[in-house]
CSV table of C-alpha atoms in Angstrom, one decimal:
chain,number,residue,atom,x,y,z
A,1,ARG,CA,45.6,-38.1,-30.8
A,2,ARG,CA,46.9,-36.5,-27.6
A,3,HIS,CA,50.4,-35.2,-27.0
A,4,MET,CA,52.0,-32.9,-24.4
A,5,TRP,CA,54.5,-30.1,-24.7
A,6,VAL,CA,56.1,-29.0,-21.4
A,7,SER,CA,58.1,-25.7,-21.5
A,8,ALA,CA,59.8,-23.5,-19.0
A,9,SER,CA,57.8,-20.4,-20.1
A,10,TRP,CA,54.3,-19.5,-21.4
A,11,ASP,CA,56.0,-17.1,-23.8
A,12,LEU,CA,57.1,-20.1,-25.9
A,13,ILE,CA,53.5,-21.2,-26.8
A,14,GLU,CA,53.6,-19.3,-30.1
A,15,ASP,CA,56.9,-20.9,-31.0
A,16,ALA,CA,55.4,-24.3,-30.3
A,17,ARG,CA,52.4,-23.5,-32.5
A,18,ARG,CA,54.7,-22.4,-35.3
A,19,ASP,CA,57.0,-25.4,-35.0
A,20,LEU,CA,54.1,-27.9,-34.9
A,21,ARG,CA,52.4,-26.1,-37.9
A,22,ASP,CA,55.6,-26.4,-39.9
A,23,VAL,CA,56.2,-30.1,-39.0
A,24,MET,CA,52.6,-31.4,-38.9
A,25,ASP,CA,51.0,-29.1,-41.4
A,26,GLY,CA,48.6,-27.8,-38.7
A,27,VAL,CA,46.9,-31.2,-38.1
A,28,LEU,CA,46.7,-30.9,-34.3
A,29,PRO,CA,45.8,-27.8,-32.4
A,30,VAL,CA,48.0,-26.6,-29.6
A,31,LEU,CA,45.8,-26.4,-26.4
A,32,SER,CA,46.9,-24.0,-23.7
A,33,MET,CA,46.5,-25.3,-20.2
A,34,HIS,CA,45.9,-21.7,-19.1
A,35,ARG,CA,42.5,-22.0,-20.7
A,36,ALA,CA,41.5,-24.8,-18.3
A,37,LYS,CA,40.5,-22.7,-15.3
A,38,ASP,CA,38.5,-25.3,-13.3
A,39,TYR,CA,40.5,-27.7,-11.3
A,40,HIS,CA,37.4,-29.9,-10.7
A,41,ARG,CA,36.5,-30.4,-14.3
A,42,SER,CA,38.4,-32.6,-16.7
A,43,LEU,CA,40.7,-31.2,-19.4
A,44,GLU,CA,38.5,-33.0,-21.9
A,45,GLU,CA,35.5,-30.9,-20.9
A,46,GLN,CA,37.5,-27.7,-20.9
A,47,LEU,CA,39.9,-28.1,-23.9
A,48,GLY,CA,38.7,-30.9,-26.1
A,49,VAL,CA,39.7,-34.5,-26.9
A,50,GLU,CA,42.5,-34.0,-29.4
A,51,GLY,CA,45.6,-31.9,-29.6
A,52,VAL,CA,49.0,-31.0,-28.1
A,53,LEU,CA,48.6,-29.8,-24.6
A,54,PHE,CA,51.0,-27.0,-23.9
A,55,THR,CA,51.9,-26.3,-20.3
A,56,THR,CA,54.8,-25.3,-18.1
A,57,TYR,CA,56.7,-27.1,-15.4
A,58,ASP,CA,55.5,-24.6,-12.8
A,59,THR,CA,51.8,-25.2,-13.8
A,60,LEU,CA,52.2,-29.0,-13.3
A,61,ALA,CA,53.5,-28.4,-9.8
A,62,VAL,CA,50.3,-26.4,-8.8
A,63,ARG,CA,47.2,-27.8,-7.1
A,64,HIS,CA,44.4,-26.3,-5.2
A,65,GLY,CA,44.3,-26.6,-1.4
A,66,SER,CA,41.3,-27.5,0.6
A,67,ARG,CA,40.4,-23.7,0.9
A,68,GLY,CA,40.6,-23.2,-2.9
A,69,ARG,CA,44.1,-21.6,-2.8
A,70,LYS,CA,46.7,-22.6,-5.2
A,71,ARG,CA,49.8,-24.1,-3.7
A,72,LYS,CA,53.0,-25.5,-5.2
A,73,LEU,CA,53.9,-29.1,-4.6
A,74,ALA,CA,57.1,-29.6,-2.6
A,75,GLU,CA,60.2,-29.4,-4.7
A,76,ASN,CA,61.4,-32.9,-4.0
A,77,SER,CA,58.0,-34.6,-3.3
A,78,MET,CA,57.3,-37.9,-5.0
A,79,PRO,CA,53.8,-38.5,-6.4
A,80,VAL,CA,51.4,-39.9,-3.8
A,81,PRO,CA,48.8,-42.5,-4.8
A,82,ALA,CA,45.3,-41.0,-5.3
A,83,GLU,CA,43.9,-43.1,-2.4
A,84,THR,CA,46.0,-41.2,0.1
A,85,ASN,CA,45.9,-37.7,-1.4
A,86,ASP,CA,43.5,-35.4,-3.1
A,87,VAL,CA,45.5,-35.6,-6.4
A,88,GLY,CA,43.0,-38.1,-7.7
A,89,SER,CA,40.1,-35.7,-7.0
A,90,GLY,CA,40.9,-33.3,-9.9
A,91,ASN,CA,42.7,-30.8,-7.6
A,92,SER,CA,46.1,-31.4,-9.2
A,93,ARG,CA,47.1,-30.1,-12.6
A,94,LEU,CA,49.4,-33.1,-13.0
A,95,GLN,CA,46.4,-35.5,-12.3
A,96,GLN,CA,44.3,-33.7,-14.9
A,97,VAL,CA,47.0,-34.1,-17.5
A,98,ILE,CA,47.4,-37.8,-16.6
A,99,GLU,CA,43.7,-38.4,-17.0
A,100,TRP,CA,43.5,-36.5,-20.3
A,101,LEU,CA,46.5,-38.3,-21.8
A,102,SER,CA,45.2,-41.7,-20.7
A,103,SER,CA,41.6,-41.3,-21.6
A,104,GLU,CA,40.4,-43.5,-24.4
A,105,GLU,CA,37.9,-41.0,-25.8
A,106,GLY,CA,39.1,-39.2,-28.9
A,107,SER,CA,42.3,-41.2,-29.1
């Protein structure tokens, strides 16, 4: 089972862990997207196949540029199909999340 918790702040991860532990009796781990450092490896490889992925809105808006620098996606930008953008190449946090949530392994 895979779920996602999007928050405004990383400071709230402990609150998310507490709330999920209370509601679900600790069945699913809360996985911090901060632990996934490599933009070119899947979240499955870095975090595992089951849990609640905790991230922030700002983190979802970041991707690595061609020179390896982080850059924020434009405020009002619409998602661009993978064929016309490097989002599909693992350079986008959002794309990593989409792939992790839609993967059949561990589901």
